[in-house]
Amino acid sequence: MFKYLDATERMRESIMITIDGVALEVPAQETLAAAMLQSGRLDLRTTAISGTPRSAYCMMGVCFDCLVTIDDQPNQQACMTLVRPGMRVERQAGAGEIVRMPRSGDAT
Ligand code: FES
């Protein structure tokens, strides 16, 4: 369904990531959403209310339909994230837990 226009150039360098525990070789310098779509993983998450599968839509950080869990951090936009070697990705089921990032001045 999804094919690179310049496949030989993009596949020259590849890295390994895992998606839902399955190892996958993906092109380096690629967004995670593009890598997932290219590998046939069209449903990136399910909705919080009805559990309906959702896929990346805008591919530019606007719709938030591509939220996944990356290295145990939920609610990450796959279309705005470049793949990294060893990245662990899980498709997100429903609303991801909100993780508050520490701010300067927080008690330690
Ligand atoms: S696909 Fe729309 S925000 Fe990622």
XYZ file of N, CA and C in Angstrom, chain A:
324
model
N 0.816 -1.196 0.000
C 0.000 0.000 0.000
C 0.861 1.262 0.000
N 1.860 1.288 0.900
C 2.753 2.439 0.966
C 4.120 2.036 0.436
N 4.585 2.787 -0.530
C 5.886 2.488 -1.115
C 6.702 3.770 -1.209
N 7.992 3.623 -1.037
C 8.884 4.769 -1.166
C 9.106 5.107 -2.622
N 9.180 6.384 -2.917
C 9.478 6.802 -4.271
C 10.940 6.536 -4.595
N 11.791 6.666 -3.540
C 13.222 6.457 -3.744
C 13.687 5.316 -2.836
N 13.111 4.148 -3.021
C 13.328 3.017 -2.123
C 14.800 2.656 -1.955
N 15.566 2.674 -2.989
C 16.956 2.257 -2.870
C 17.730 3.211 -1.974
N 17.444 4.499 -2.077
C 18.160 5.478 -1.255
C 17.759 5.355 0.215
N 16.477 5.222 0.497
C 16.003 5.191 1.878
C 16.383 3.909 2.603
N 16.417 2.775 1.902
C 16.689 1.505 2.555
C 18.183 1.253 2.713
N 19.008 2.193 2.291
C 20.444 1.989 2.379
C 20.872 1.758 3.826
N 20.349 2.553 4.730
C 20.669 2.400 6.148
C 19.394 2.061 6.894
N 19.430 1.010 7.695
C 18.246 0.636 8.447
C 18.632 0.369 9.901
N 17.625 0.410 10.764
C 17.822 0.163 12.194
C 16.750 -0.805 12.663
N 16.930 -1.324 13.873
C 15.951 -2.257 14.445
C 15.166 -1.555 15.546
N 13.846 -1.712 15.512
C 12.969 -1.269 16.592
C 12.043 -2.439 16.909
N 11.280 -2.341 17.995
C 10.254 -3.350 18.247
C 8.900 -2.653 18.316
N 7.917 -3.290 17.726
C 6.538 -2.807 17.787
C 5.695 -3.922 18.363
N 5.076 -3.666 19.499
C 4.296 -4.685 20.214
C 5.126 -5.948 20.406
N 6.399 -5.782 20.710
C 7.281 -6.898 21.013
C 7.855 -7.606 19.804
N 7.507 -7.166 18.616
C 8.005 -7.806 17.391
C 9.119 -6.950 16.803
N 10.273 -7.555 16.582
C 11.399 -6.824 16.004
C 11.088 -6.464 14.557
N 11.498 -5.249 14.189
C 11.212 -4.761 12.843
C 12.382 -3.926 12.363
N 12.827 -4.192 11.162
C 13.882 -3.406 10.533
C 13.217 -2.279 9.770
N 13.613 -1.049 10.077
C 12.998 0.123 9.443
C 14.098 1.037 8.918
N 13.764 1.844 7.941
C 14.757 2.784 7.438
C 15.130 3.814 8.507
N 16.398 4.111 8.637
C 16.828 5.186 9.525
C 16.345 6.508 8.936
N 16.262 7.515 9.735
C 15.848 8.849 9.287
C 14.370 8.898 8.885
N 13.575 7.964 9.410
C 12.164 7.885 9.061
C 11.328 8.233 10.285
N 10.138 8.791 10.075
C 9.276 8.964 11.242
C 8.701 7.611 11.620
N 8.359 7.497 12.903
C 7.801 6.239 13.385
C 6.481 5.930 12.684
N 5.635 6.924 12.492
C 4.350 6.685 11.825
C 4.568 6.150 10.419
N 5.467 6.751 9.676
C 5.736 6.293 8.316
C 6.272 4.865 8.331
N 7.144 4.563 9.294
C 7.693 3.210 9.387
C 6.597 2.198 9.716
N 5.685 2.570 10.623
C 4.602 1.651 10.995
C 3.650 1.435 9.817
N 3.300 2.499 9.134
C 2.401 2.364 7.996
C 3.051 1.528 6.895
N 4.327 1.788 6.639
C 5.029 1.067 5.587
C 5.117 -0.429 5.905
N 5.133 -0.774 7.211
C 5.217 -2.184 7.595
C 3.844 -2.841 7.658
N 2.812 -2.086 7.355
C 1.474 -2.666 7.327
C 0.691 -2.496 8.609
N 1.255 -1.792 9.583
C 0.541 -1.546 10.845
C -0.271 -0.264 10.693
N -1.476 -0.427 10.206
C -2.296 0.741 9.908
C -2.993 1.289 11.143
N -3.363 0.421 12.090
C -4.010 0.907 13.308
C -2.939 1.165 14.363
N -2.761 2.439 14.689
C -1.717 2.829 15.636
C -2.231 2.904 17.061
N -3.526 3.126 17.220
C -4.099 3.201 18.565
C -5.584 2.886 18.471
N -6.227 2.774 19.647
C -7.681 2.671 19.694
C -8.197 3.831 20.526
N -9.447 4.230 20.250
C -10.012 5.376 20.966
C -10.355 4.994 22.399
N -10.432 6.019 23.253
C -10.670 5.799 24.676
C -12.097 5.359 24.964
N -13.067 5.810 24.218
C -14.470 5.522 24.525
C -14.957 4.239 23.859
N -14.845 4.164 22.550
C -15.429 3.020 21.846
C -14.412 1.935 21.474
N -13.135 2.239 21.604
C -12.113 1.265 21.226
C -11.919 1.143 19.723
N -12.410 2.119 18.987
C -12.278 2.103 17.527
C -10.819 2.286 17.120
N -10.336 1.463 16.195
C -8.948 1.651 15.745
C -8.776 2.956 14.980
N -7.648 3.584 15.188
C -7.326 4.845 14.511
C -5.964 4.705 13.860
N -5.783 5.434 12.777
C -4.509 5.423 12.088
C -4.005 6.856 11.954
N -2.760 6.989 11.633
C -2.212 8.318 11.376
C -3.016 8.973 10.270
N -3.304 10.243 10.423
C -4.154 10.924 9.448
C -3.424 12.101 8.812
N -2.995 13.045 9.631
C -2.424 14.273 9.060
C -0.927 14.147 8.774
N -0.235 13.325 9.530
C 1.212 13.131 9.411
C 2.002 14.425 9.617
N 1.403 15.375 10.353
C 2.131 16.618 10.621
C 1.836 17.176 12.010
N 1.433 16.323 12.957
C 1.325 16.746 14.346
C 0.059 17.470 14.736
N -0.987 17.393 13.936
C -2.205 18.153 14.218
C -3.329 17.282 14.795
N -3.563 16.104 14.243
C -4.775 15.345 14.585
C -4.635 14.467 15.829
N -3.465 14.099 16.217
C -3.207 13.252 17.378
C -3.805 11.850 17.232
N -4.049 11.414 16.039
C -4.550 10.054 15.826
C -3.425 9.025 15.797
N -2.201 9.453 15.950
C -1.069 8.538 15.864
C -0.406 8.298 17.220
N -1.140 8.520 18.315
C -0.528 8.378 19.636
C -0.140 6.929 19.910
N 1.086 6.736 20.329
C 1.608 5.417 20.683
C 2.428 5.552 21.965
N 2.789 4.417 22.510
C 3.678 4.394 23.667
C 5.084 4.075 23.172
N 6.022 4.962 23.488
C 7.409 4.777 23.070
C 8.283 4.683 24.312
N 8.993 3.585 24.454
C 9.873 3.368 25.602
C 9.145 3.704 26.909
N 7.952 3.159 27.052
C 7.105 3.283 28.257
C 6.524 4.673 28.467
N 6.666 5.580 27.511
C 6.074 6.915 27.608
C 4.838 6.962 26.703
N 3.635 6.998 27.301
C 2.422 7.020 26.482
C 2.213 8.377 25.807
N 1.267 8.401 24.885
C 0.811 9.635 24.224
C 1.895 10.325 23.407
N 2.720 9.552 22.726
C 3.755 10.119 21.871
C 3.250 10.137 20.425
N 3.449 11.241 19.750
C 2.996 11.353 18.367
C 3.985 10.640 17.436
N 3.534 9.555 16.848
C 4.413 8.767 15.979
C 4.842 9.551 14.740
N 3.995 10.458 14.280
C 4.345 11.193 13.058
C 5.385 12.272 13.314
N 5.595 12.618 14.572
C 6.538 13.676 14.911
C 7.819 13.118 15.538
N 7.957 11.787 15.523
C 9.074 11.137 16.189
C 9.896 10.347 15.183
N 11.173 10.618 15.127
C 12.058 9.831 14.270
C 12.394 8.519 14.953
N 12.523 7.457 14.173
C 12.899 6.167 14.746
C 14.324 6.242 15.288
N 14.556 5.474 16.354
C 15.887 5.370 16.966
C 16.206 3.891 17.148
N 17.475 3.511 17.067
C 17.815 2.103 17.285
C 17.347 1.648 18.661
N 16.703 0.498 18.711
C 16.252 -0.076 19.978
C 14.953 0.495 20.510
N 14.331 1.388 19.790
C 13.070 2.002 20.231
C 12.022 0.902 20.457
N 11.346 0.975 21.602
C 10.274 0.013 21.909
C 8.930 0.736 21.768
N 8.130 0.270 20.854
C 6.859 0.925 20.538
C 5.707 -0.026 20.835
N 4.682 0.514 21.455
C 3.453 -0.257 21.643
C 2.302 0.573 21.112
N 1.446 -0.091 20.361
C 0.239 0.602 19.920
C -0.596 0.877 21.155
N -1.154 2.062 21.221
C -1.824 2.504 22.444
C -3.294 2.098 22.424
N -3.726 1.457 23.519
C -5.129 1.046 23.654
C -5.835 2.053 24.550
N -6.746 2.808 23.981
C -7.499 3.793 24.756
C -6.633 4.960 25.172
N -7.085 5.652 26.214
C -6.363 6.833 26.687
C -5.086 6.398 27.392
N -3.999 6.970 27.002
C -2.743 6.677 27.670
C -2.678 7.433 28.983
N -1.979 6.860 29.926
C -1.809 7.524 31.215
C -1.092 8.854 31.007
N -1.541 9.873 31.701
C -0.891 11.173 31.604
C 0.281 11.193 32.563
N 1.446 11.428 32.016
C 2.667 11.451 32.814
C 3.107 12.895 32.944
N 3.184 13.384 34.160
C 3.604 14.762 34.396
C 5.127 14.809 34.453
N 5.676 15.665 33.621
C 7.128 15.808 33.593
C 7.553 16.725 34.725
N 8.648 16.420 35.419
C 9.114 17.286 36.499
C 9.521 18.668 35.977
N 9.248 19.666 36.752
C 9.637 21.047 36.407
C 10.709 21.528 37.360
N 11.461 22.512 36.911
C 12.446 23.076 37.824
C 11.700 23.686 39.004
N 12.169 23.503 40.184
C 11.516 24.013 41.375
C 10.656 22.976 42.075
N 10.382 21.812 41.401
C 9.649 20.742 42.069
C 10.499 20.171 43.185
N 9.840 19.797 44.276
C 10.555 19.144 45.374
C 11.070 17.804 44.882
N 12.252 17.438 45.317
C 12.808 16.147 44.876
C 12.661 15.102 45.935
